[in-house]
PDB file of C-alpha atoms in Angstrom:
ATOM      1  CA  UNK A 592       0.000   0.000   0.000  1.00 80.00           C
ATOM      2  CA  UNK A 593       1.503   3.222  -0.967  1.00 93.00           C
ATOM      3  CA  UNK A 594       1.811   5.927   2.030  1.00 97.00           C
ATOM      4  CA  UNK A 595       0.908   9.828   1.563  1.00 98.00           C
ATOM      5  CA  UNK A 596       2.392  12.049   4.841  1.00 98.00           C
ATOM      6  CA  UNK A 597       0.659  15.291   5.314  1.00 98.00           C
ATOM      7  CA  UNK A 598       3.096  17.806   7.386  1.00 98.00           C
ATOM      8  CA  UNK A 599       0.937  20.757   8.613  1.00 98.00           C
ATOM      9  CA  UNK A 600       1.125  23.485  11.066  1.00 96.00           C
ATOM     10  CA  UNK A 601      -2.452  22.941  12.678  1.00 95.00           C
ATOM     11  CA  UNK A 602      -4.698  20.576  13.376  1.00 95.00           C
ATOM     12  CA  UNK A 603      -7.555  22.345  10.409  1.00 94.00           C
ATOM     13  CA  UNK A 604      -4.991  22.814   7.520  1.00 95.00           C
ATOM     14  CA  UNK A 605      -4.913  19.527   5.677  1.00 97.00           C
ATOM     15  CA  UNK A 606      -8.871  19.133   5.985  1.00 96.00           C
ATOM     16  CA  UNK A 607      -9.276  23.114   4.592  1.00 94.00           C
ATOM     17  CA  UNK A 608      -6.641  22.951   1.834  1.00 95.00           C
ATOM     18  CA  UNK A 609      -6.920  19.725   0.387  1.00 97.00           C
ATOM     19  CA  UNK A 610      -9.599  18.117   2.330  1.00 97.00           C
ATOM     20  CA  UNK A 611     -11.400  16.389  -1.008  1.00 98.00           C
ATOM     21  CA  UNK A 612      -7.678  15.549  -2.138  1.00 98.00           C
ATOM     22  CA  UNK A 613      -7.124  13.509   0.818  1.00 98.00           C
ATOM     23  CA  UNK A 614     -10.811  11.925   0.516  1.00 97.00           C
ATOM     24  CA  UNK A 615      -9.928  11.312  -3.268  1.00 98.00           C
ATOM     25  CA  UNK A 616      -6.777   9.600  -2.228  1.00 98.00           C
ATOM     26  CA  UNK A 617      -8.440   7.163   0.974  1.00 98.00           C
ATOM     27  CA  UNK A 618     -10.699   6.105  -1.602  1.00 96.00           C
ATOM     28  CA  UNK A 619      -7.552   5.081  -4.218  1.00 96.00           C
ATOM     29  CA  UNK A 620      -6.570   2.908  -1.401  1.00 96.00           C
ATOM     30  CA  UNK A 621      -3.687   5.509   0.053  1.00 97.00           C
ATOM     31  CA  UNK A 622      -2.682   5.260   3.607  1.00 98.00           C
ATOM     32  CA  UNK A 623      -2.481   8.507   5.321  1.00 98.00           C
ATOM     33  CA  UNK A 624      -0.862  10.273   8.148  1.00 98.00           C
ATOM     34  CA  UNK A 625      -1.299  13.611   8.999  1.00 98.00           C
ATOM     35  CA  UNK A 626       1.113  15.113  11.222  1.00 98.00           C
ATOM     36  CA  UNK A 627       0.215  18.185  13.157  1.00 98.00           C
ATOM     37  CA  UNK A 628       2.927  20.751  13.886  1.00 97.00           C
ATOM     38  CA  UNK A 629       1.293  23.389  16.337  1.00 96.00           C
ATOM     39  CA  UNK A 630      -1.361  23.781  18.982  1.00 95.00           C
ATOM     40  CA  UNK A 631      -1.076  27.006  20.393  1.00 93.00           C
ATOM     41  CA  UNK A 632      -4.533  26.973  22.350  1.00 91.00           C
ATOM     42  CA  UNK A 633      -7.406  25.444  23.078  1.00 94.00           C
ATOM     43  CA  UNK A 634      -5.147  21.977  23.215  1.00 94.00           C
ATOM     44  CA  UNK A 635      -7.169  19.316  24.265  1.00 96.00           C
ATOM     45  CA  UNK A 636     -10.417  20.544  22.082  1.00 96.00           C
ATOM     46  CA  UNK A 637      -8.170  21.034  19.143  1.00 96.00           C
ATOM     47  CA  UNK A 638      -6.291  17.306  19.170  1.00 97.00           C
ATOM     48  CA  UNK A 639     -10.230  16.255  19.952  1.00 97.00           C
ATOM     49  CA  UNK A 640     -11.649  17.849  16.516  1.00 97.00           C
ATOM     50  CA  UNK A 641      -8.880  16.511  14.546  1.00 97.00           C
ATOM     51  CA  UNK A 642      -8.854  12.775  15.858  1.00 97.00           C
ATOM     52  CA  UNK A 643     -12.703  12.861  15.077  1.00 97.00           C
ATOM     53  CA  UNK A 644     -12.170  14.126  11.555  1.00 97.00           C
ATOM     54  CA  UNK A 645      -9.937  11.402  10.685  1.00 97.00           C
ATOM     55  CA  UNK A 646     -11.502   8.613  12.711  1.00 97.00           C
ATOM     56  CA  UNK A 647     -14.242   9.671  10.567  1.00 96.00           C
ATOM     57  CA  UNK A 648     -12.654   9.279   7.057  1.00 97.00           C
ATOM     58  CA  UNK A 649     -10.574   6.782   7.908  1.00 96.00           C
ATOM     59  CA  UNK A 650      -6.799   8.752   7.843  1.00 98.00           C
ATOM     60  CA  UNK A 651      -4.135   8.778  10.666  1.00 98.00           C
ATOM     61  CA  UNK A 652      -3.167  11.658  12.842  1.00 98.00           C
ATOM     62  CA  UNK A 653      -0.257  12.076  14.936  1.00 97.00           C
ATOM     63  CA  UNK A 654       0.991  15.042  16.851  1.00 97.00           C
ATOM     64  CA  UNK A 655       4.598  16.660  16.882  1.00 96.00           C
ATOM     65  CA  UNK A 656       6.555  16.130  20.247  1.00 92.00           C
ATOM     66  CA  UNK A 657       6.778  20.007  20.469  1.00 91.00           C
ATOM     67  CA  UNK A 658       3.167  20.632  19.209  1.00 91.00           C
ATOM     68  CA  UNK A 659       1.468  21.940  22.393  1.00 93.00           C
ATOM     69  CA  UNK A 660       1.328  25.508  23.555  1.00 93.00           C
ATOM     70  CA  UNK A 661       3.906  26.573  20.611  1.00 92.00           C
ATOM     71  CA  UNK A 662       3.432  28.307  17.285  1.00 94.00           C
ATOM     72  CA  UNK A 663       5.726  26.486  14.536  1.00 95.00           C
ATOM     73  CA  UNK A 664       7.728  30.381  14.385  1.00 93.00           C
ATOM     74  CA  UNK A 665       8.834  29.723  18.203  1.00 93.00           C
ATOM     75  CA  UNK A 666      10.485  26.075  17.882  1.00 92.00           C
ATOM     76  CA  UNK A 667      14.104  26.166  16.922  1.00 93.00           C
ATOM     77  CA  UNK A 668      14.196  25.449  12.582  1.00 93.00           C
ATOM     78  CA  UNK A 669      16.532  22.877  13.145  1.00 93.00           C
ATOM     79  CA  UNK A 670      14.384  21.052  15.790  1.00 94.00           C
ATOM     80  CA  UNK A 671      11.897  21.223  13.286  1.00 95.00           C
ATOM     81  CA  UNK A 672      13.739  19.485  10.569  1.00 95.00           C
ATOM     82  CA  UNK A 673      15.028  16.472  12.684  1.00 95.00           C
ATOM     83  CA  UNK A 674      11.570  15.855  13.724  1.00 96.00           C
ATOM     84  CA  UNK A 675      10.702  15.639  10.215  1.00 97.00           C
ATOM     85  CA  UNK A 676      13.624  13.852   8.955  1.00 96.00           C
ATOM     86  CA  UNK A 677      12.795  11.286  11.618  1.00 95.00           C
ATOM     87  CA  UNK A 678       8.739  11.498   9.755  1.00 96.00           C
ATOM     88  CA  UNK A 679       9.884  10.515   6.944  1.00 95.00           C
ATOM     89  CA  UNK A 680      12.540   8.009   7.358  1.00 94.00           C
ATOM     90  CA  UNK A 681      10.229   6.565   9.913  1.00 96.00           C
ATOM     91  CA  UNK A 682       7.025   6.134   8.252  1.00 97.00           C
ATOM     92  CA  UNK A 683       8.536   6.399   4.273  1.00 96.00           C
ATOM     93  CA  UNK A 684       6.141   7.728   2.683  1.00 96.00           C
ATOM     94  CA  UNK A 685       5.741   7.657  -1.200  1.00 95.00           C
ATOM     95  CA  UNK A 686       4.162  11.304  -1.304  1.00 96.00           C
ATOM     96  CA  UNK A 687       4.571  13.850   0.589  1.00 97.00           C
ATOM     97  CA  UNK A 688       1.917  17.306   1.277  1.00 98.00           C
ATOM     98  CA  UNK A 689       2.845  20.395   2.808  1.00 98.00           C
ATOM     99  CA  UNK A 690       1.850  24.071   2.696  1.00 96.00           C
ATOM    100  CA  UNK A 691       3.310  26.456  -0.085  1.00 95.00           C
ATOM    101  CA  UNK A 692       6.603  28.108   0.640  1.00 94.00           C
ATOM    102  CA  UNK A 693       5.150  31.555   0.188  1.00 92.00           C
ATOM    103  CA  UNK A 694       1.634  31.268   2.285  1.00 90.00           C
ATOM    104  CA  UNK A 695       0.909  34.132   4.064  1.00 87.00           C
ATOM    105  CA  UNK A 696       1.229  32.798   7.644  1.00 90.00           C
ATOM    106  CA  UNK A 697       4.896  32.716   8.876  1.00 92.00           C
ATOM    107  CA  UNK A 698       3.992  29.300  10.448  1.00 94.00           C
ATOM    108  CA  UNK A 699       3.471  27.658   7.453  1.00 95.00           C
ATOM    109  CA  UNK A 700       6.310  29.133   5.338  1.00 94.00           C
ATOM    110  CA  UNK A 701       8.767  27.487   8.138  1.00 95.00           C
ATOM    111  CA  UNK A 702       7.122  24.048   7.801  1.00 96.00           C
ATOM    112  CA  UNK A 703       7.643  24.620   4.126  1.00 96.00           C
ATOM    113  CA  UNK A 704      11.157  25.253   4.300  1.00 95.00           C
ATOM    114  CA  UNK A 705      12.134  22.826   7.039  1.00 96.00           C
ATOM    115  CA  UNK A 706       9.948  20.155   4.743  1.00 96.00           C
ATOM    116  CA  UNK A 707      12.684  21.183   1.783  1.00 94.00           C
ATOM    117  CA  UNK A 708      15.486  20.925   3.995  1.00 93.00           C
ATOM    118  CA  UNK A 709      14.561  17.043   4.826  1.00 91.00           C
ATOM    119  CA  UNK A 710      14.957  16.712   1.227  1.00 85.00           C
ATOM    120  CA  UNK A 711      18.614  16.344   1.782  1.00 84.00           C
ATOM    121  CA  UNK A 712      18.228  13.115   3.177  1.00 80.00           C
ATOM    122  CA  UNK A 713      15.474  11.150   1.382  1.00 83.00           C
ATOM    123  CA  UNK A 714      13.504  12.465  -1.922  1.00 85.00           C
ATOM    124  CA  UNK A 715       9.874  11.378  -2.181  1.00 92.00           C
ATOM    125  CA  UNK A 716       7.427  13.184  -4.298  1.00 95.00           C
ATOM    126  CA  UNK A 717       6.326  16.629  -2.963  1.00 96.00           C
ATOM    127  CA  UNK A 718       3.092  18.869  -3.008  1.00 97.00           C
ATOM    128  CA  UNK A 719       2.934  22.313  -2.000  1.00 97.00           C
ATOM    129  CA  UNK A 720      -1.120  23.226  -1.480  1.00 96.00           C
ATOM    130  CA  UNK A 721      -3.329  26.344  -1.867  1.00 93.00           C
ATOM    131  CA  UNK A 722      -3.672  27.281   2.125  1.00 85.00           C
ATOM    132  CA  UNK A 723      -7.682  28.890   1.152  1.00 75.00           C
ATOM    133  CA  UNK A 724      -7.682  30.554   4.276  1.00 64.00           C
ATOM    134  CA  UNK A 725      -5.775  33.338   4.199  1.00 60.00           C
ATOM    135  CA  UNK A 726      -7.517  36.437   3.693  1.00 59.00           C
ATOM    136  CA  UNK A 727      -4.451  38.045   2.169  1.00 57.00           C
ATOM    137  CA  UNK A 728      -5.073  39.151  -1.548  1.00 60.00           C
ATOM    138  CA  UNK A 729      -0.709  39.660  -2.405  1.00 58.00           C
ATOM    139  CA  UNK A 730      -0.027  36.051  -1.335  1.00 59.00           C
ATOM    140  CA  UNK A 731      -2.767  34.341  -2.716  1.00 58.00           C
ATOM    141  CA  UNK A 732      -2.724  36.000  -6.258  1.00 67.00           C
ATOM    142  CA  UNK A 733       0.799  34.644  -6.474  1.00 82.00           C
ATOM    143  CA  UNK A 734      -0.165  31.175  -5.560  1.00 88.00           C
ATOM    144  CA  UNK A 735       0.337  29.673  -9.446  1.00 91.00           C
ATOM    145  CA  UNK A 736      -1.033  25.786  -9.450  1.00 95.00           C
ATOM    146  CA  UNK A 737       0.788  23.227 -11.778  1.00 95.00           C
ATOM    147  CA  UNK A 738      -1.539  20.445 -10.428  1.00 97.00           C
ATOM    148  CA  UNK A 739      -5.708  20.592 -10.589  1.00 98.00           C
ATOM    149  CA  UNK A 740      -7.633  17.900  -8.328  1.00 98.00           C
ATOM    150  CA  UNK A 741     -11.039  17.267  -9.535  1.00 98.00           C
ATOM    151  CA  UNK A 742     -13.144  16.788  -6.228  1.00 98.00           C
ATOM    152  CA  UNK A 743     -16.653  17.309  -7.034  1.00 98.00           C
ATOM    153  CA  UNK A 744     -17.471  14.254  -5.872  1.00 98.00           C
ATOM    154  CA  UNK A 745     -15.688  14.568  -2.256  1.00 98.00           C
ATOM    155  CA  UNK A 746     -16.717  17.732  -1.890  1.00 97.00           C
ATOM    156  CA  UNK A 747     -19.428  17.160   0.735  1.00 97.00           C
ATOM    157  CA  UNK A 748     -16.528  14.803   2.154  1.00 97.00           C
ATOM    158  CA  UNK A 749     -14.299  18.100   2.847  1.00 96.00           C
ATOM    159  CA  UNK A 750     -17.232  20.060   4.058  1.00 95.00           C
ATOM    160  CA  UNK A 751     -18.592  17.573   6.730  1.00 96.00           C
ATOM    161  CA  UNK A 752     -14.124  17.102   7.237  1.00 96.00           C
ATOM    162  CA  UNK A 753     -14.078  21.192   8.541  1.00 94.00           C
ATOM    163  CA  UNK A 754     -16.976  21.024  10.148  1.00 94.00           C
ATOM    164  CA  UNK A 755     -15.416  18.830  12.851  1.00 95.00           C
ATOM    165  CA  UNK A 756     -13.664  21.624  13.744  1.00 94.00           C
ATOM    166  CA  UNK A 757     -16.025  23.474  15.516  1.00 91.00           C
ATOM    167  CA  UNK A 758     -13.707  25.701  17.533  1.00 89.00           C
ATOM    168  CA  UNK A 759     -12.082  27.187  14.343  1.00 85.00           C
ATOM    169  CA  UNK A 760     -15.384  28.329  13.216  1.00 82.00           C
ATOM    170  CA  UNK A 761     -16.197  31.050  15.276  1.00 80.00           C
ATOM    171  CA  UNK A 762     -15.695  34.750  15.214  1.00 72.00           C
ATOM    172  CA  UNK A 763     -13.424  35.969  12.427  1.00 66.00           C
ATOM    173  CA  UNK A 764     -12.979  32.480  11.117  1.00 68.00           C
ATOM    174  CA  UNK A 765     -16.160  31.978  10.392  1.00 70.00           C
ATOM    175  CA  UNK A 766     -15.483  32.239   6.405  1.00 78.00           C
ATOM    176  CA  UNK A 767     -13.798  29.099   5.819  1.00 81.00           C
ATOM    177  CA  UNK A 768     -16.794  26.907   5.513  1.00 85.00           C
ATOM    178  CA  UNK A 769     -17.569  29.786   2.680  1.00 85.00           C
ATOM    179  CA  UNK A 770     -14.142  30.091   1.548  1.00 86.00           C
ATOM    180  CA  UNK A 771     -14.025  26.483   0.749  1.00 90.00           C
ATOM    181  CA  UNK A 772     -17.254  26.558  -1.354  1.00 90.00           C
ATOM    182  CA  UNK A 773     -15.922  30.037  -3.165  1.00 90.00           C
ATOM    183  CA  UNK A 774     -12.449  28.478  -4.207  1.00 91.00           C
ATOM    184  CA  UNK A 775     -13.557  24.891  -4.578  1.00 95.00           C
ATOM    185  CA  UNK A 776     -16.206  26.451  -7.762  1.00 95.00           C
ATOM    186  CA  UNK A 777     -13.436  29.077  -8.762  1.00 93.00           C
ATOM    187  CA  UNK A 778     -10.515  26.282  -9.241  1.00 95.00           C
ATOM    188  CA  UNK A 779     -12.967  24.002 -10.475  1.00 97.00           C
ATOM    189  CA  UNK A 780     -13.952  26.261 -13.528  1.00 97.00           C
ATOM    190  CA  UNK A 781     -10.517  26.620 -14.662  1.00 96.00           C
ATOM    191  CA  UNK A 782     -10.507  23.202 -15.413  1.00 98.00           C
ATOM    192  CA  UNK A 783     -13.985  22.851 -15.893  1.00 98.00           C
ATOM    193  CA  UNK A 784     -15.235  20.341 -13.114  1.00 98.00           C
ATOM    194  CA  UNK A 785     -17.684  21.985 -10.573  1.00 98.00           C
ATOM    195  CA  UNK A 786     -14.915  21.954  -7.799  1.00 98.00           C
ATOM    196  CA  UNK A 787     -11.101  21.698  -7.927  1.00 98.00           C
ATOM    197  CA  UNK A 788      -8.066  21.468  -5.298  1.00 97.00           C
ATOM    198  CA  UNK A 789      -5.053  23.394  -6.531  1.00 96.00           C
ATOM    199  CA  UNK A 790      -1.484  22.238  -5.613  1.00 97.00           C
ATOM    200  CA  UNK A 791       2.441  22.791  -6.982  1.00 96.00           C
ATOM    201  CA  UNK A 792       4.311  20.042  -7.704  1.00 96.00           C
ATOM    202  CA  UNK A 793       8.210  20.706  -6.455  1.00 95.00           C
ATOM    203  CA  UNK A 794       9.564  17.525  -6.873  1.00 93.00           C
ATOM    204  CA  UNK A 795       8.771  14.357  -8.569  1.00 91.00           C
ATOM    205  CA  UNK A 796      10.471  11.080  -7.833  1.00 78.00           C
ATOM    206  CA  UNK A 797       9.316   9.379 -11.186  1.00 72.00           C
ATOM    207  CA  UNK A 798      11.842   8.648 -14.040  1.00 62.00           C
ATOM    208  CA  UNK A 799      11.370   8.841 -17.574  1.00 60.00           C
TER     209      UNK A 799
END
Protein backbone atom coordinates (compact mmCIF):
# COMPACT_ATOMS: atom_id res chain seq x y z
CA UNK A 1 0.00 0.00 0.00
CA UNK A 2 1.50 3.22 -0.97
CA UNK A 3 1.81 5.93 2.03
CA UNK A 4 0.91 9.83 1.56
CA UNK A 5 2.39 12.05 4.84
CA UNK A 6 0.66 15.29 5.31
CA UNK A 7 3.10 17.81 7.39
CA UNK A 8 0.94 20.76 8.61
CA UNK A 9 1.13 23.49 11.07
CA UNK A 10 -2.45 22.94 12.68
CA UNK A 11 -4.70 20.58 13.38
CA UNK A 12 -7.56 22.34 10.41
CA UNK A 13 -4.99 22.81 7.52
CA UNK A 14 -4.91 19.53 5.68
CA UNK A 15 -8.87 19.13 5.98
CA UNK A 16 -9.28 23.11 4.59
CA UNK A 17 -6.64 22.95 1.83
CA UNK A 18 -6.92 19.73 0.39
CA UNK A 19 -9.60 18.12 2.33
CA UNK A 20 -11.40 16.39 -1.01
CA UNK A 21 -7.68 15.55 -2.14
CA UNK A 22 -7.12 13.51 0.82
CA UNK A 23 -10.81 11.92 0.52
CA UNK A 24 -9.93 11.31 -3.27
CA UNK A 25 -6.78 9.60 -2.23
CA UNK A 26 -8.44 7.16 0.97
CA UNK A 27 -10.70 6.11 -1.60
CA UNK A 28 -7.55 5.08 -4.22
CA UNK A 29 -6.57 2.91 -1.40
CA UNK A 30 -3.69 5.51 0.05
CA UNK A 31 -2.68 5.26 3.61
CA UNK A 32 -2.48 8.51 5.32
CA UNK A 33 -0.86 10.27 8.15
CA UNK A 34 -1.30 13.61 9.00
CA UNK A 35 1.11 15.11 11.22
CA UNK A 36 0.21 18.18 13.16
CA UNK A 37 2.93 20.75 13.89
CA UNK A 38 1.29 23.39 16.34
CA UNK A 39 -1.36 23.78 18.98
CA UNK A 40 -1.08 27.01 20.39
CA UNK A 41 -4.53 26.97 22.35
CA UNK A 42 -7.41 25.44 23.08
CA UNK A 43 -5.15 21.98 23.22
CA UNK A 44 -7.17 19.32 24.27
CA UNK A 45 -10.42 20.54 22.08
CA UNK A 46 -8.17 21.03 19.14
CA UNK A 47 -6.29 17.31 19.17
CA UNK A 48 -10.23 16.26 19.95
CA UNK A 49 -11.65 17.85 16.52
CA UNK A 50 -8.88 16.51 14.55
CA UNK A 51 -8.85 12.77 15.86
CA UNK A 52 -12.70 12.86 15.08
CA UNK A 53 -12.17 14.13 11.55
CA UNK A 54 -9.94 11.40 10.69
CA UNK A 55 -11.50 8.61 12.71
CA UNK A 56 -14.24 9.67 10.57
CA UNK A 57 -12.65 9.28 7.06
CA UNK A 58 -10.57 6.78 7.91
CA UNK A 59 -6.80 8.75 7.84
CA UNK A 60 -4.14 8.78 10.67
CA UNK A 61 -3.17 11.66 12.84
CA UNK A 62 -0.26 12.08 14.94
CA UNK A 63 0.99 15.04 16.85
CA UNK A 64 4.60 16.66 16.88
CA UNK A 65 6.56 16.13 20.25
CA UNK A 66 6.78 20.01 20.47
CA UNK A 67 3.17 20.63 19.21
CA UNK A 68 1.47 21.94 22.39
CA UNK A 69 1.33 25.51 23.55
CA UNK A 70 3.91 26.57 20.61
CA UNK A 71 3.43 28.31 17.29
CA UNK A 72 5.73 26.49 14.54
CA UNK A 73 7.73 30.38 14.38
CA UNK A 74 8.83 29.72 18.20
CA UNK A 75 10.48 26.08 17.88
CA UNK A 76 14.10 26.17 16.92
CA UNK A 77 14.20 25.45 12.58
CA UNK A 78 16.53 22.88 13.15
CA UNK A 79 14.38 21.05 15.79
CA UNK A 80 11.90 21.22 13.29
CA UNK A 81 13.74 19.49 10.57
CA UNK A 82 15.03 16.47 12.68
CA UNK A 83 11.57 15.86 13.72
CA UNK A 84 10.70 15.64 10.21
CA UNK A 85 13.62 13.85 8.96
CA UNK A 86 12.80 11.29 11.62
CA UNK A 87 8.74 11.50 9.75
CA UNK A 88 9.88 10.52 6.94
CA UNK A 89 12.54 8.01 7.36
CA UNK A 90 10.23 6.56 9.91
CA UNK A 91 7.02 6.13 8.25
CA UNK A 92 8.54 6.40 4.27
CA UNK A 93 6.14 7.73 2.68
CA UNK A 94 5.74 7.66 -1.20
CA UNK A 95 4.16 11.30 -1.30
CA UNK A 96 4.57 13.85 0.59
CA UNK A 97 1.92 17.31 1.28
CA UNK A 98 2.85 20.39 2.81
CA UNK A 99 1.85 24.07 2.70
CA UNK A 100 3.31 26.46 -0.08
CA UNK A 101 6.60 28.11 0.64
CA UNK A 102 5.15 31.56 0.19
CA UNK A 103 1.63 31.27 2.29
CA UNK A 104 0.91 34.13 4.06
CA UNK A 105 1.23 32.80 7.64
CA UNK A 106 4.90 32.72 8.88
CA UNK A 107 3.99 29.30 10.45
CA UNK A 108 3.47 27.66 7.45
CA UNK A 109 6.31 29.13 5.34
CA UNK A 110 8.77 27.49 8.14
CA UNK A 111 7.12 24.05 7.80
CA UNK A 112 7.64 24.62 4.13
CA UNK A 113 11.16 25.25 4.30
CA UNK A 114 12.13 22.83 7.04
CA UNK A 115 9.95 20.15 4.74
CA UNK A 116 12.68 21.18 1.78
CA UNK A 117 15.49 20.92 4.00
CA UNK A 118 14.56 17.04 4.83
CA UNK A 119 14.96 16.71 1.23
CA UNK A 120 18.61 16.34 1.78
CA UNK A 121 18.23 13.12 3.18
CA UNK A 122 15.47 11.15 1.38
CA UNK A 123 13.50 12.47 -1.92
CA UNK A 124 9.87 11.38 -2.18
CA UNK A 125 7.43 13.18 -4.30
CA UNK A 126 6.33 16.63 -2.96
CA UNK A 127 3.09 18.87 -3.01
CA UNK A 128 2.93 22.31 -2.00
CA UNK A 129 -1.12 23.23 -1.48
CA UNK A 130 -3.33 26.34 -1.87
CA UNK A 131 -3.67 27.28 2.13
CA UNK A 132 -7.68 28.89 1.15
CA UNK A 133 -7.68 30.55 4.28
CA UNK A 134 -5.78 33.34 4.20
CA UNK A 135 -7.52 36.44 3.69
CA UNK A 136 -4.45 38.05 2.17
CA UNK A 137 -5.07 39.15 -1.55
CA UNK A 138 -0.71 39.66 -2.41
CA UNK A 139 -0.03 36.05 -1.34
CA UNK A 140 -2.77 34.34 -2.72
CA UNK A 141 -2.72 36.00 -6.26
CA UNK A 142 0.80 34.64 -6.47
CA UNK A 143 -0.17 31.17 -5.56
CA UNK A 144 0.34 29.67 -9.45
CA UNK A 145 -1.03 25.79 -9.45
CA UNK A 146 0.79 23.23 -11.78
CA UNK A 147 -1.54 20.44 -10.43
CA UNK A 148 -5.71 20.59 -10.59
CA UNK A 149 -7.63 17.90 -8.33
CA UNK A 150 -11.04 17.27 -9.54
CA UNK A 151 -13.14 16.79 -6.23
CA UNK A 152 -16.65 17.31 -7.03
CA UNK A 153 -17.47 14.25 -5.87
CA UNK A 154 -15.69 14.57 -2.26
CA UNK A 155 -16.72 17.73 -1.89
CA UNK A 156 -19.43 17.16 0.73
CA UNK A 157 -16.53 14.80 2.15
CA UNK A 158 -14.30 18.10 2.85
CA UNK A 159 -17.23 20.06 4.06
CA UNK A 160 -18.59 17.57 6.73
CA UNK A 161 -14.12 17.10 7.24
CA UNK A 162 -14.08 21.19 8.54
CA UNK A 163 -16.98 21.02 10.15
CA UNK A 164 -15.42 18.83 12.85
CA UNK A 165 -13.66 21.62 13.74
CA UNK A 166 -16.02 23.47 15.52
CA UNK A 167 -13.71 25.70 17.53
CA UNK A 168 -12.08 27.19 14.34
CA UNK A 169 -15.38 28.33 13.22
CA UNK A 170 -16.20 31.05 15.28
CA UNK A 171 -15.69 34.75 15.21
CA UNK A 172 -13.42 35.97 12.43
CA UNK A 173 -12.98 32.48 11.12
CA UNK A 174 -16.16 31.98 10.39
CA UNK A 175 -15.48 32.24 6.40
CA UNK A 176 -13.80 29.10 5.82
CA UNK A 177 -16.79 26.91 5.51
CA UNK A 178 -17.57 29.79 2.68
CA UNK A 179 -14.14 30.09 1.55
CA UNK A 180 -14.02 26.48 0.75
CA UNK A 181 -17.25 26.56 -1.35
CA UNK A 182 -15.92 30.04 -3.16
CA UNK A 183 -12.45 28.48 -4.21
CA UNK A 184 -13.56 24.89 -4.58
CA UNK A 185 -16.21 26.45 -7.76
CA UNK A 186 -13.44 29.08 -8.76
CA UNK A 187 -10.51 26.28 -9.24
CA UNK A 188 -12.97 24.00 -10.47
CA UNK A 189 -13.95 26.26 -13.53
CA UNK A 190 -10.52 26.62 -14.66
CA UNK A 191 -10.51 23.20 -15.41
CA UNK A 192 -13.99 22.85 -15.89
CA UNK A 193 -15.23 20.34 -13.11
CA UNK A 194 -17.68 21.98 -10.57
CA UNK A 195 -14.92 21.95 -7.80
CA UNK A 196 -11.10 21.70 -7.93
CA UNK A 197 -8.07 21.47 -5.30
CA UNK A 198 -5.05 23.39 -6.53
CA UNK A 199 -1.48 22.24 -5.61
CA UNK A 200 2.44 22.79 -6.98
CA UNK A 201 4.31 20.04 -7.70
CA UNK A 202 8.21 20.71 -6.45
CA UNK A 203 9.56 17.52 -6.87
CA UNK A 204 8.77 14.36 -8.57
CA UNK A 205 10.47 11.08 -7.83
CA UNK A 206 9.32 9.38 -11.19
CA UNK A 207 11.84 8.65 -14.04
CA UNK A 208 11.37 8.84 -17.57
Amino acid sequence: MKKILLVTAHSDDAEISMGGTLRKHLNQGYEILNTIFSIPSKIETRKQEALKAAQQFGYNVKFASFCENNNVEDIPLHNLIKEIDHLIMTYNPDIVYTHWENDSHQDHRILSRAVRSSFRKKQVTLYEFEQINQNNNISANQFHPNIYCDISDYMNDKIQMIQCFESQLQGDMGHYLDNTEYIGKWRGSQIQVPYAETFQLIFSKSIM
